[in-house]
mmCIF file of C-alpha atoms in Angstrom:
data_model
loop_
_atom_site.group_PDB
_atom_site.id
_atom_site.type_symbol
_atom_site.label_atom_id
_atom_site.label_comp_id
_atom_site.label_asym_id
_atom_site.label_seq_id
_atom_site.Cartn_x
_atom_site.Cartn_y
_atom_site.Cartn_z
ATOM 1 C CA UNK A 74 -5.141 9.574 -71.643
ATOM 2 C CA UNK A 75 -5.458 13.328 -72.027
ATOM 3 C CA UNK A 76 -5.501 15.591 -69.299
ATOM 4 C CA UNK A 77 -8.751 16.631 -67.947
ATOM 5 C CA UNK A 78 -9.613 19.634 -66.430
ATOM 6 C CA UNK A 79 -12.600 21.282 -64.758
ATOM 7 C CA UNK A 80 -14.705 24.069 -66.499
ATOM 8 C CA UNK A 81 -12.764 26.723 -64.622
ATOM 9 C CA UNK A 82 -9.438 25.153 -66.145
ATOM 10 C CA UNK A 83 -8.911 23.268 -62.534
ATOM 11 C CA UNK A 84 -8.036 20.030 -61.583
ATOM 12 C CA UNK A 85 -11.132 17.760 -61.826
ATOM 13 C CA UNK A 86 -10.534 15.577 -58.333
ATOM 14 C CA UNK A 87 -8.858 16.062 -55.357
ATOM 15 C CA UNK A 88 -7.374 13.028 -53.195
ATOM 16 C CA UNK A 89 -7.462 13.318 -49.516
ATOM 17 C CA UNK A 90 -5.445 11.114 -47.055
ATOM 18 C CA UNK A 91 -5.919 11.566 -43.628
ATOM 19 C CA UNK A 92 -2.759 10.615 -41.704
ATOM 20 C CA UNK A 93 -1.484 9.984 -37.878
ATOM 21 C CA UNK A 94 2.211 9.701 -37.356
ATOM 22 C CA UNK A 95 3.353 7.623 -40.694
ATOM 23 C CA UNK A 96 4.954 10.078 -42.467
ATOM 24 C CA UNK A 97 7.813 6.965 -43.759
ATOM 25 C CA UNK A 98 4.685 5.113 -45.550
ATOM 26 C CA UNK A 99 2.900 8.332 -46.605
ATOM 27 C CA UNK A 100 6.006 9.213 -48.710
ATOM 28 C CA UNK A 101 5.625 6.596 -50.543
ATOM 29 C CA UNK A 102 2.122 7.182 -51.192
ATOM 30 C CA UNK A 103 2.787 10.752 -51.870
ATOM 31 C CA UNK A 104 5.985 10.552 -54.296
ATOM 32 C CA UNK A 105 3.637 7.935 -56.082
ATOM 33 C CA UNK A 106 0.842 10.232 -56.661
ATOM 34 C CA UNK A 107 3.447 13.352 -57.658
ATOM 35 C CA UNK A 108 5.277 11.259 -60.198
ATOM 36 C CA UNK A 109 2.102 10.515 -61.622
ATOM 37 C CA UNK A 110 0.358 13.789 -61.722
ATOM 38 C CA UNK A 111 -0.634 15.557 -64.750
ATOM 39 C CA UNK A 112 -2.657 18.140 -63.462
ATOM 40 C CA UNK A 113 -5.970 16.325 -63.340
ATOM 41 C CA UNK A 114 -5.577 15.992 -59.437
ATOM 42 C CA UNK A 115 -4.757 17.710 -56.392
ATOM 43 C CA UNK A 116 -3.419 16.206 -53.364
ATOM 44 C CA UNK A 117 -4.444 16.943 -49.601
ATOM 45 C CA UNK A 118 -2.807 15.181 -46.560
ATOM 46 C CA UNK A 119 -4.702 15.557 -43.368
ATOM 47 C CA UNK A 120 -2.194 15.209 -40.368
ATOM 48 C CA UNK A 121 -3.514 14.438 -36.934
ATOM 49 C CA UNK A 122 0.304 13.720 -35.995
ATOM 50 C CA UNK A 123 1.429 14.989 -32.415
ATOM 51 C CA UNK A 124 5.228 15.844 -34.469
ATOM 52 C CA UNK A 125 6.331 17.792 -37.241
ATOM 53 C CA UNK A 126 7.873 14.594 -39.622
ATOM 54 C CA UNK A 127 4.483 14.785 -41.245
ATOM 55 C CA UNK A 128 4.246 18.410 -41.854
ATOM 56 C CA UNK A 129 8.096 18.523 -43.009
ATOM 57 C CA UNK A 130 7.571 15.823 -45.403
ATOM 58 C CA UNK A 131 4.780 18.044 -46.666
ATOM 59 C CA UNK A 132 6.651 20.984 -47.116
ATOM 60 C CA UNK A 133 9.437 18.784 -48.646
ATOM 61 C CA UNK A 134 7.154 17.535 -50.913
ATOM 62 C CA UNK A 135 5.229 20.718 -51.821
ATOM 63 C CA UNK A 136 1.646 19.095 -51.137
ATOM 64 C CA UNK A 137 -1.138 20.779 -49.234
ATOM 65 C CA UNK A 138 -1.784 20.120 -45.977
ATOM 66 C CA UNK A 139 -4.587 20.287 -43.252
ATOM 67 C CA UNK A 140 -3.405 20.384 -39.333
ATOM 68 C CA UNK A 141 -6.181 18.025 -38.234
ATOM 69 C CA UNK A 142 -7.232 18.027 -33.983
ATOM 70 C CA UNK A 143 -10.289 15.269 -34.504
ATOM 71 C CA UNK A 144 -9.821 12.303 -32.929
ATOM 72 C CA UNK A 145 -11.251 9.974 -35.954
ATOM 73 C CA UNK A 146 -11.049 9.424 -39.406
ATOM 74 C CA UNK A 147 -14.503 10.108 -39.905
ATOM 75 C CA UNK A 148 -14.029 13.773 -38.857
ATOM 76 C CA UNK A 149 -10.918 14.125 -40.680
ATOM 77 C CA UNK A 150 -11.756 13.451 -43.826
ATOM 78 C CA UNK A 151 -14.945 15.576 -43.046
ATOM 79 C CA UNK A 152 -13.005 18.182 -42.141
ATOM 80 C CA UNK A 153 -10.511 17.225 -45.850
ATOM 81 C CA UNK A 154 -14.347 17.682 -47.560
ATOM 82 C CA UNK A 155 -15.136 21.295 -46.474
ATOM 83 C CA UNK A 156 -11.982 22.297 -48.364
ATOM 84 C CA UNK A 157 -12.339 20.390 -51.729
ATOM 85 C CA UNK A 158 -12.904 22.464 -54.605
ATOM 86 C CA UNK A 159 -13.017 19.780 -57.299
ATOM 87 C CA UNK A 160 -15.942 18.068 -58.696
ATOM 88 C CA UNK A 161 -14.556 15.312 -57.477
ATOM 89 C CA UNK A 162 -12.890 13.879 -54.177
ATOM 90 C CA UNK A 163 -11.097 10.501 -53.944
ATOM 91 C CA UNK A 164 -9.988 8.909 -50.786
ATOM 92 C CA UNK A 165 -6.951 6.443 -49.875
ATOM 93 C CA UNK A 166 -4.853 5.914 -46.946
ATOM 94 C CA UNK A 167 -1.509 6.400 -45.913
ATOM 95 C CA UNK A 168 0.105 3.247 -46.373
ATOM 96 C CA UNK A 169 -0.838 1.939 -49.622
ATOM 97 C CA UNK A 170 1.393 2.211 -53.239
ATOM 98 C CA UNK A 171 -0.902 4.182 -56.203
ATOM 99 C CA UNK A 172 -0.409 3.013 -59.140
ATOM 100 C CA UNK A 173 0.308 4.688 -62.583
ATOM 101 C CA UNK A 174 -3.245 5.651 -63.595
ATOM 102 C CA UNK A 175 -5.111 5.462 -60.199
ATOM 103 C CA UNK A 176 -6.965 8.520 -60.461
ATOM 104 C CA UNK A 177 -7.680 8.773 -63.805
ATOM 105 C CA UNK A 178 -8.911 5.042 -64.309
ATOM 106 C CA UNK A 179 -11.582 5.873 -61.340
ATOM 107 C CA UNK A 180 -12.253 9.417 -62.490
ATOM 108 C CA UNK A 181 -13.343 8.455 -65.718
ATOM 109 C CA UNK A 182 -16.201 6.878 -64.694
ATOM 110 C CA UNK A 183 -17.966 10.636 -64.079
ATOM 111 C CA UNK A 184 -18.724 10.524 -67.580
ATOM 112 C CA UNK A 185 -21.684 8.318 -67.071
ATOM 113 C CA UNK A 186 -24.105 10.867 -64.717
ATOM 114 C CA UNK A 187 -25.349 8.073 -62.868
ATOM 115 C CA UNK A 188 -22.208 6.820 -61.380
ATOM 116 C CA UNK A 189 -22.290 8.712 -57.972
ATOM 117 C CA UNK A 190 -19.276 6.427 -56.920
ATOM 118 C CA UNK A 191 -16.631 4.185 -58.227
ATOM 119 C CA UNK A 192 -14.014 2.241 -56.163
ATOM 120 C CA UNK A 193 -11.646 -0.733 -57.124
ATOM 121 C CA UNK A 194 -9.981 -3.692 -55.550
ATOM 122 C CA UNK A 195 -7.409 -3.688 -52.688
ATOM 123 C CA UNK A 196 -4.302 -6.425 -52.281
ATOM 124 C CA UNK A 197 -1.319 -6.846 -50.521
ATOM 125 C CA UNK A 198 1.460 -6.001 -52.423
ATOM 126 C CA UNK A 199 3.905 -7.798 -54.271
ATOM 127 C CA UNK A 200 6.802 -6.823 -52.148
ATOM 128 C CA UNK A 201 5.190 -7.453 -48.896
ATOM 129 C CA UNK A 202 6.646 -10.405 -46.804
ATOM 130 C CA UNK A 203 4.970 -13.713 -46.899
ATOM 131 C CA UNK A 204 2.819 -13.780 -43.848
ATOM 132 C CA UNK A 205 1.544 -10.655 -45.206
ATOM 133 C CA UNK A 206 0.326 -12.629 -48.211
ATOM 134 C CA UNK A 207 -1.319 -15.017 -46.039
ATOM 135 C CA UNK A 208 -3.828 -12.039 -44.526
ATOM 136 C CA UNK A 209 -4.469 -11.020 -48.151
ATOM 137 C CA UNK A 210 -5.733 -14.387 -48.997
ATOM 138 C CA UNK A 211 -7.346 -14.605 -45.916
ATOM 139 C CA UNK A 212 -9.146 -11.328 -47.097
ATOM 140 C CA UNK A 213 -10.088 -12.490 -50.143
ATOM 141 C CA UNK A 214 -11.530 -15.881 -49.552
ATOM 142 C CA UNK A 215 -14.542 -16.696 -50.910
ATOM 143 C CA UNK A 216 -17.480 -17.483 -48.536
ATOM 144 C CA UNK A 217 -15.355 -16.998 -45.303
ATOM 145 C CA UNK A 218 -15.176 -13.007 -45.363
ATOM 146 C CA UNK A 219 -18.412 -11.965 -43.459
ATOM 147 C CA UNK A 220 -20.638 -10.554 -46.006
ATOM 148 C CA UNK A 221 -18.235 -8.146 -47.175
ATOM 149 C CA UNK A 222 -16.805 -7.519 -50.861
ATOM 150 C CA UNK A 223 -13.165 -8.727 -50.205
ATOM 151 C CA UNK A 224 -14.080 -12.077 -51.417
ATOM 152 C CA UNK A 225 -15.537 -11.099 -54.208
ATOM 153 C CA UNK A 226 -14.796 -9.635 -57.935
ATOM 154 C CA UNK A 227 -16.806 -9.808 -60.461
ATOM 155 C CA UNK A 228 -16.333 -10.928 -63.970
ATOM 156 C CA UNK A 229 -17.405 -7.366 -65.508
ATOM 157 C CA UNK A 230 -16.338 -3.504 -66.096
ATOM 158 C CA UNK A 231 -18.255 -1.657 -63.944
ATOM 159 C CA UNK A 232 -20.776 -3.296 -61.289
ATOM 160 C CA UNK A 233 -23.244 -1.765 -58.690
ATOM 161 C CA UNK A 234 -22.363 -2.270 -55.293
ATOM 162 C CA UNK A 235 -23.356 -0.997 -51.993
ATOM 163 C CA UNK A 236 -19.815 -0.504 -50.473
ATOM 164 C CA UNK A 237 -16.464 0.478 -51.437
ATOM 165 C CA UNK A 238 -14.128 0.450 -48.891
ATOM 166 C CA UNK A 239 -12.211 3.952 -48.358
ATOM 167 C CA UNK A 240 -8.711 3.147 -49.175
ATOM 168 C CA UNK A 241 -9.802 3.109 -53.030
ATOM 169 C CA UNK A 242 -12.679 5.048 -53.441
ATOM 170 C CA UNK A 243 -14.388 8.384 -55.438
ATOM 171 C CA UNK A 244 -17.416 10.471 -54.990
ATOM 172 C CA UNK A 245 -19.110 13.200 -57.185
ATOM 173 C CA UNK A 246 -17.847 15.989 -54.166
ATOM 174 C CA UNK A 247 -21.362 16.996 -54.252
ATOM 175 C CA UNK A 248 -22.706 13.865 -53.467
ATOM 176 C CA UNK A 249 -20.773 13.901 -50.413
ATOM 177 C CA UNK A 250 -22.045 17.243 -49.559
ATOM 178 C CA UNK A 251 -25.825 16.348 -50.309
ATOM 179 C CA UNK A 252 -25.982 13.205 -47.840
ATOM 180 C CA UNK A 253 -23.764 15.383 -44.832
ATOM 181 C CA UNK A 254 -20.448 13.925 -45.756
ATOM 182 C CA UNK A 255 -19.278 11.273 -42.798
ATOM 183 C CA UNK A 256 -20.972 10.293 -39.673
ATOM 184 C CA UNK A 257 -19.404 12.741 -37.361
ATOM 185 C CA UNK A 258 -17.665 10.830 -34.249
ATOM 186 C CA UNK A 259 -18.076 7.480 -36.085
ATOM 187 C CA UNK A 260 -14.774 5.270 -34.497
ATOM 188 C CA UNK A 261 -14.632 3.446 -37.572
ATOM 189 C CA UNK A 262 -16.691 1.485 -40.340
ATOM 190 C CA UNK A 263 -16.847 5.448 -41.287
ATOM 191 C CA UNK A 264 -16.843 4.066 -45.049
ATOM 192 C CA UNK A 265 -19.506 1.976 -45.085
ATOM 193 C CA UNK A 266 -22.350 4.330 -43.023
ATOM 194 C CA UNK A 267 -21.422 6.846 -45.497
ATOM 195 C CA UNK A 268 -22.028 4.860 -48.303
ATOM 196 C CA UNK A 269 -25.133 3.141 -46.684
ATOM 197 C CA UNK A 270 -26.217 7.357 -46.657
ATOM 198 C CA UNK A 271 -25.460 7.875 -50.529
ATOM 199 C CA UNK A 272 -27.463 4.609 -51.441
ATOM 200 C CA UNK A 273 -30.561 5.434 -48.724
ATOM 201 C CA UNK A 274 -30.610 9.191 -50.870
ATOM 202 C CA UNK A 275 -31.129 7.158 -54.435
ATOM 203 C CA UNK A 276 -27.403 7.747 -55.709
ATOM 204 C CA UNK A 277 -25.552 4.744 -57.148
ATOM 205 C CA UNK A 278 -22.221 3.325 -56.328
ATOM 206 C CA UNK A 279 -20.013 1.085 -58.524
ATOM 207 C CA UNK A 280 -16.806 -1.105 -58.788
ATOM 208 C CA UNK A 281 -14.106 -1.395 -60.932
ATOM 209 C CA UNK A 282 -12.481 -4.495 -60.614
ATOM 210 C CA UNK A 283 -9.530 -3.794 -62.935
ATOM 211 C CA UNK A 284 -8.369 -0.345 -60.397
ATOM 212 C CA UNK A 285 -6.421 -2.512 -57.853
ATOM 213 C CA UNK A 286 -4.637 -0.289 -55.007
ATOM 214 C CA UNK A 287 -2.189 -2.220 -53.269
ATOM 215 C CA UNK A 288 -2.679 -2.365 -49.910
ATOM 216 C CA UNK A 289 0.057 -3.295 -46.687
ATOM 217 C CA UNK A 290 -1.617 -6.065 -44.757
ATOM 218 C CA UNK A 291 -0.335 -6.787 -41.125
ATOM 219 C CA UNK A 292 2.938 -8.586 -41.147
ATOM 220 C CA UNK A 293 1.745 -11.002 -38.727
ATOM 221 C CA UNK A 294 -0.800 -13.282 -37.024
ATOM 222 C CA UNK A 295 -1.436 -11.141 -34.060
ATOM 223 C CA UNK A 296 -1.458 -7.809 -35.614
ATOM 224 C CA UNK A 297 -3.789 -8.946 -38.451
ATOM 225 C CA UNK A 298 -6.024 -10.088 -35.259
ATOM 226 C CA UNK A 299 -6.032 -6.597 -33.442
ATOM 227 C CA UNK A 300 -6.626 -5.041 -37.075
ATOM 228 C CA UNK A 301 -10.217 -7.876 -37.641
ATOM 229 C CA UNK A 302 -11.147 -7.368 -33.810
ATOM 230 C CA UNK A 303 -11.411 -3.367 -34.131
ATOM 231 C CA UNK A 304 -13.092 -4.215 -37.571
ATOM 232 C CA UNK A 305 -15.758 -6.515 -35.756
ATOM 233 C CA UNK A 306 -15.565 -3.781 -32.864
ATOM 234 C CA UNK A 307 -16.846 -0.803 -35.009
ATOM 235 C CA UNK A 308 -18.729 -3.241 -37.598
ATOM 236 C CA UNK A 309 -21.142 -3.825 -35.025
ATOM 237 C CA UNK A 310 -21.057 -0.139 -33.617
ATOM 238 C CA UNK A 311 -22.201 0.664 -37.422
ATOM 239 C CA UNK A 312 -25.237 -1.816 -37.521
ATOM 240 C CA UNK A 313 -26.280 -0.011 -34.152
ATOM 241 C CA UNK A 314 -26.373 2.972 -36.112
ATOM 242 C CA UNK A 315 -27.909 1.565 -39.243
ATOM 243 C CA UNK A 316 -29.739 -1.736 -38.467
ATOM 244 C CA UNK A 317 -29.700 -2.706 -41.579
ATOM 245 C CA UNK A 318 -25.895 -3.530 -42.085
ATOM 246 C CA UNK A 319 -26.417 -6.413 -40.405
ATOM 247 C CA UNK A 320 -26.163 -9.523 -42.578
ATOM 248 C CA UNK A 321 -26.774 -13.441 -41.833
ATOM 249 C CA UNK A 322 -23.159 -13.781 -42.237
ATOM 250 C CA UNK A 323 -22.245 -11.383 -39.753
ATOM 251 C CA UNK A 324 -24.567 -12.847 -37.004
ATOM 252 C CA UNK A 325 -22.925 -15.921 -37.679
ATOM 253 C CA UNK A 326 -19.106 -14.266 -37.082
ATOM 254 C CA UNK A 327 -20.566 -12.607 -34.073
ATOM 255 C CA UNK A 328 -21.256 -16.437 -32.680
ATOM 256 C CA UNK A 329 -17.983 -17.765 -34.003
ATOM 257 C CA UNK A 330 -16.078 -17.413 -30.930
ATOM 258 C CA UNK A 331 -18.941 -19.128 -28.684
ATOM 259 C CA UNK A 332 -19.089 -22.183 -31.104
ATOM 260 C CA UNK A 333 -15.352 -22.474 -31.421
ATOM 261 C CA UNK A 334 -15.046 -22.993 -27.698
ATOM 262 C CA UNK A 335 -18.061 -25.807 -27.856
ATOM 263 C CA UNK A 336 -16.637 -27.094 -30.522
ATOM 264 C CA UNK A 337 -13.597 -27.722 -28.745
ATOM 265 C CA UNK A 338 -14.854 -28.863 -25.392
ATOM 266 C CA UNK A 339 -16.818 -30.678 -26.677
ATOM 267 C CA UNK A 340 -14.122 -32.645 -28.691
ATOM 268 C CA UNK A 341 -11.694 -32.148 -25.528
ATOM 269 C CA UNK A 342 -14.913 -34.132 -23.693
ATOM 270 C CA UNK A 343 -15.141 -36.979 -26.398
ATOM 271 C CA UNK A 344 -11.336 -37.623 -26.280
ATOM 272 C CA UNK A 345 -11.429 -38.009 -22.680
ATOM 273 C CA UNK A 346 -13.325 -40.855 -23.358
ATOM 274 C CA UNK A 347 -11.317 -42.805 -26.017
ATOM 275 C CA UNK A 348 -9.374 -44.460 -23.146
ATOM 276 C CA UNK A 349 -8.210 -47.881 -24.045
ATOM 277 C CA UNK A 350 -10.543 -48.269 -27.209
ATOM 278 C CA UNK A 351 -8.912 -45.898 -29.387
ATOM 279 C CA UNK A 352 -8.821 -48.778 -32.287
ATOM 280 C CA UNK A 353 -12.773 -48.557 -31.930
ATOM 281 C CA UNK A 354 -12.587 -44.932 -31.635
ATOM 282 C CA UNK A 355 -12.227 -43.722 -35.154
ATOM 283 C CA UNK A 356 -14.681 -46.551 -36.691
ATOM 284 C CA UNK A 357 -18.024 -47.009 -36.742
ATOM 285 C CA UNK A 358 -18.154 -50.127 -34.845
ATOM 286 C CA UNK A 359 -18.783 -50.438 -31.047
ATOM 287 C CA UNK A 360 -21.321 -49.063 -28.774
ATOM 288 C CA UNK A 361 -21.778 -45.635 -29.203
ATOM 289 C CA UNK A 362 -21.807 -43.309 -25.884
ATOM 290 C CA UNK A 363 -22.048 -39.752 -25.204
ATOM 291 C CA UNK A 364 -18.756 -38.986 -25.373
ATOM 292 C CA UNK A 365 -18.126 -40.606 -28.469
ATOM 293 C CA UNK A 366 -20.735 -38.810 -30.368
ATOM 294 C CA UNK A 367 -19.863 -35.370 -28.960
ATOM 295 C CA UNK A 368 -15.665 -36.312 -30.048
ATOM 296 C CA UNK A 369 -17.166 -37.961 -33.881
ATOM 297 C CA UNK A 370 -19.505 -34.868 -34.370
ATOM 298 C CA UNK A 371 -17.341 -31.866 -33.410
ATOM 299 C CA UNK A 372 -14.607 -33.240 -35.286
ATOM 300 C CA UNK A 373 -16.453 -33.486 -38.154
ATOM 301 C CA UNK A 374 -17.721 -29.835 -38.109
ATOM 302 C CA UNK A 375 -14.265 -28.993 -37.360
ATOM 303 C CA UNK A 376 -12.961 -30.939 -40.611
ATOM 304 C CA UNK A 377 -15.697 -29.716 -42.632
ATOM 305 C CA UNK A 378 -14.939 -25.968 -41.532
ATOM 306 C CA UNK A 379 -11.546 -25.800 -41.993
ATOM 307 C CA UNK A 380 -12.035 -27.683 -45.227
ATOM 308 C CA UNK A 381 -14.348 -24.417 -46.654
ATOM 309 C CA UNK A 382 -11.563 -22.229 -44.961
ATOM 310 C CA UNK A 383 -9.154 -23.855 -48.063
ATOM 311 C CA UNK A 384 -11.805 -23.779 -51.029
ATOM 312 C CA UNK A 385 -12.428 -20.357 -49.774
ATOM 313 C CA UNK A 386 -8.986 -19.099 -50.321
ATOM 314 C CA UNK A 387 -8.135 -21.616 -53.067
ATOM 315 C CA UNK A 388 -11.226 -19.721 -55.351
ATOM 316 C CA UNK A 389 -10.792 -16.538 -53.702
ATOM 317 C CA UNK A 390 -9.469 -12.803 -55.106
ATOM 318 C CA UNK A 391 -5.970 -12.717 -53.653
ATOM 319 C CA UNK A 392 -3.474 -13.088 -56.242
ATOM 320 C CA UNK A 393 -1.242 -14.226 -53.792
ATOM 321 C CA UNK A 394 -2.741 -17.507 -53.532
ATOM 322 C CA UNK A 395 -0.176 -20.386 -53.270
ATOM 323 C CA UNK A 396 -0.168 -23.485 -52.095
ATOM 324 C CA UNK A 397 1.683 -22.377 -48.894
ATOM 325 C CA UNK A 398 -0.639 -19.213 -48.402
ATOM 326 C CA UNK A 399 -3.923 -21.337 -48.959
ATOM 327 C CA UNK A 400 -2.933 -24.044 -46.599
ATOM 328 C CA UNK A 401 -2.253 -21.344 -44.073
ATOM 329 C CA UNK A 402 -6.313 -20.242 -44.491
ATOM 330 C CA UNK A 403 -6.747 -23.218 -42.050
ATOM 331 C CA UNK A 404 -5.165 -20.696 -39.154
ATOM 332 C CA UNK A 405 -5.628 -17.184 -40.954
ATOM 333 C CA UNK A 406 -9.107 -17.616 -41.604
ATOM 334 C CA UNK A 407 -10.418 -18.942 -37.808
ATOM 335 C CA UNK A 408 -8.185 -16.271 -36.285
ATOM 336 C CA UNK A 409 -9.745 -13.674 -38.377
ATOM 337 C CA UNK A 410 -13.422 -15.101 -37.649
ATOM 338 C CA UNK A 411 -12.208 -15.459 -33.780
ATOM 339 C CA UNK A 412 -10.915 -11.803 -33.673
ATOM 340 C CA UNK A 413 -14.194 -9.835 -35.606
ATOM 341 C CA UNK A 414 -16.473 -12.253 -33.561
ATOM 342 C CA UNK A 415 -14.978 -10.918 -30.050
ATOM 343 C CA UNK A 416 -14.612 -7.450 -31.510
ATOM 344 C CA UNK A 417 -18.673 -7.706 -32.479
ATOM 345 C CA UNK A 418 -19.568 -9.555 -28.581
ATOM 346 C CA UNK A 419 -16.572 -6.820 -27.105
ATOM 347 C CA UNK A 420 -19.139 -3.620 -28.570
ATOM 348 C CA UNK A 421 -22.262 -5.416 -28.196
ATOM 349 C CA UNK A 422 -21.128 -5.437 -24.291
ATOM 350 C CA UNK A 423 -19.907 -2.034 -24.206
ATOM 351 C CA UNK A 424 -23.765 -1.361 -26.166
ATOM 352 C CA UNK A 425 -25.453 -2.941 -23.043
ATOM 353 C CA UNK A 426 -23.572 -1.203 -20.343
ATOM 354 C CA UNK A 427 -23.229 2.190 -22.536
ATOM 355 C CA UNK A 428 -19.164 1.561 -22.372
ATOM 356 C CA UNK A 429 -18.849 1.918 -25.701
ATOM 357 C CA UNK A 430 -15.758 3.849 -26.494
ATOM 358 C CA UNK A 431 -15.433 6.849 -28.803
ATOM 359 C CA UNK A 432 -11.481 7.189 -29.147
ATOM 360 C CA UNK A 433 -10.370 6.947 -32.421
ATOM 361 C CA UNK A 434 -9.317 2.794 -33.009
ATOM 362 C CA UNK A 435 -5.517 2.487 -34.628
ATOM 363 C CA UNK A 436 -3.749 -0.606 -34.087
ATOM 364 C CA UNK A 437 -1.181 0.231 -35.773
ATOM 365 C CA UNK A 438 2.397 0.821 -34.698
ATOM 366 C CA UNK A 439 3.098 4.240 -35.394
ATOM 367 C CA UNK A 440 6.356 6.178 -36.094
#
């Protein structure tokens, strides 16, 4: 592909990454993005570090940087915006591995005027350990992912969404400027109220499902759980914003935790009452009491979920999907819907007692 340049002779786009402390994984991303350049792009790293590894790398590196002070991502890459000269601005973060390509397979979507925005697919990558695999298919499952587009990919070139999430994602720069650019303060979901602006203003987003960024996912059960809470946290912060985020699906989440624990009791309550008739207990024979209803019925809801849990990830995006990774849905999967339920119920508490907070949500271990 040729290079492409402006009318001025510029660069045509400019990627921003907004950064805090991870100046190991932003190397990668940024020696990625250097061997790669052809002088269609320009790179900006906004650094809200409290050290100088991220500005020295920088330097190293010969990349423009922004010394950031806002205390969330929202702001930064509002603040990486007022600085963009390009017709174009792409976003990513700093702990994914661009491809060969990246900017130029989104990019040349511009040519059609009504593509306002164009993003692509996110997945672990190959590299990353096995339990990291698991999240990705847990990500990717069909059904089980809360209304949003992780779990799904269509069959096509180019398709109209709503939502691209941020780690893989252009805008006309004058788009951006015409709907205000990000919610200032948002904590997080900053991605999806901005794009819920650009579609309220008549502009039109798209996907490309063949531009893939891969993406680290949480190495392990717990951390992937802090990373879904803060989602379900800030998720639900969002719809209080813009009431109309809120999807069947994610009322449903925001339950999950409540019906888990019935669920359970109540199958804690009917195994209590097996006693001596366990040969009875798992037939249909017998005289039927309370407790033997509550143990036949929440274990069968409890079968039948975990069962959609595997068809979810079995026909889901991930290409990581396995035998081992799918079978491990049946704890990924209710750990994520645990996790973004109590992150939605956690806000909607801190909505009712005006708690909410407005520190900038990382639950990441940084460097």
């Amino acid at each position: 592909m040729a290079v492409r340049h402006d009318e001025r002779g510029g660069p045509l786009a400019t990627v921003l990454i907004p950064t805090i402390n991870n100046p190991h994984e932003l190397r990668v991303v940024l020696e990625n993005l250097l061997r790669d350049s052809d002088g269609t792009y320009g790179i900006i790293v906004i650094d809200s570090s409290n050290n100088s590894e991220t500005s020295d790398l920088c330097v190293e590196l010969g990349v423009d940087r922004i010394a950031d002070s806002s205390r969330t991502r929202a702001d930064a890459c509002n603040n990486g915006i007022s600085v963009v000269e390009t017709p174009y601005t792409i976003f990513t973060d700093d702990d994914v591995i661009p491809q060969s390509g990246w900017v130029r397979s989104l990019i040349r979507w511009f040519d059609e005027e009504h593509v306002a925005g164009v993003g692509g697919t996110n997945f672990a990558p190959e590299e990353d350990p096995w339990l990291s695999k698991c999240t990705d298919v847990a990500f990717g499952a069909r059904v089980m992912t809360a209304g949003t587009r992780y779990g799904a990919r269509p069959d096509a070139e180019l398709v109209e969404v709503t939502h691209n999430p941020g780690v893989n994602v252009a805008y006309r720069t004058e788009v951006l400027r015409d709907v205000g650019g990000f919610d200032k303060g948002a904590i997080g979901a900053e991605d999806v109220l901005l794009d819920s602006k650009i579609v309220s203003a008549s502009y039109r987003l798209f996907l490309d499902p063949s531009c893939t960024m891969p993406h680290r996912r949480r190495p392990a059960l717990f951390p992937m759980m802090r990373q879904i809470r803060n989602y379900g946290y800030v998720r639900r912060l969002a719809i209080n914003r813009v009431p109309s985020l809120r999807s069947p699906t994610h009322r449903a989440v925001q339950m999950f935790p409540l019906l888990a624990t019935i669920a359970m009791l109540a199958l804690a309550y009917g195994a209590a009452g097996g006693g001596a008739h366990w040969d009875l207990w798992f037939t249909f024979e017998g005289e039927w009491s309370l407790q033997r209803a509550a143990f036949h019925f929440s274990l069968g809801m409890i079968s039948l979920y975990l069962l959609i849990c595997i068809l979810g990830a079995a026909l889901g995006t991930s290409p990581h999907r396995s035998a081992s990774t799918v079978i491990a849905s049946c704890i990924t999967i209710p750990a994520a819907h645990l996790a973004y339920g109590w992150g939605m119920i956690k806000a909607e508490w801190g909505l009712i007692r005006g708690t909410v907070s407005i520190v900038a949500i990382d639950d990441k271990e940084r460097f």
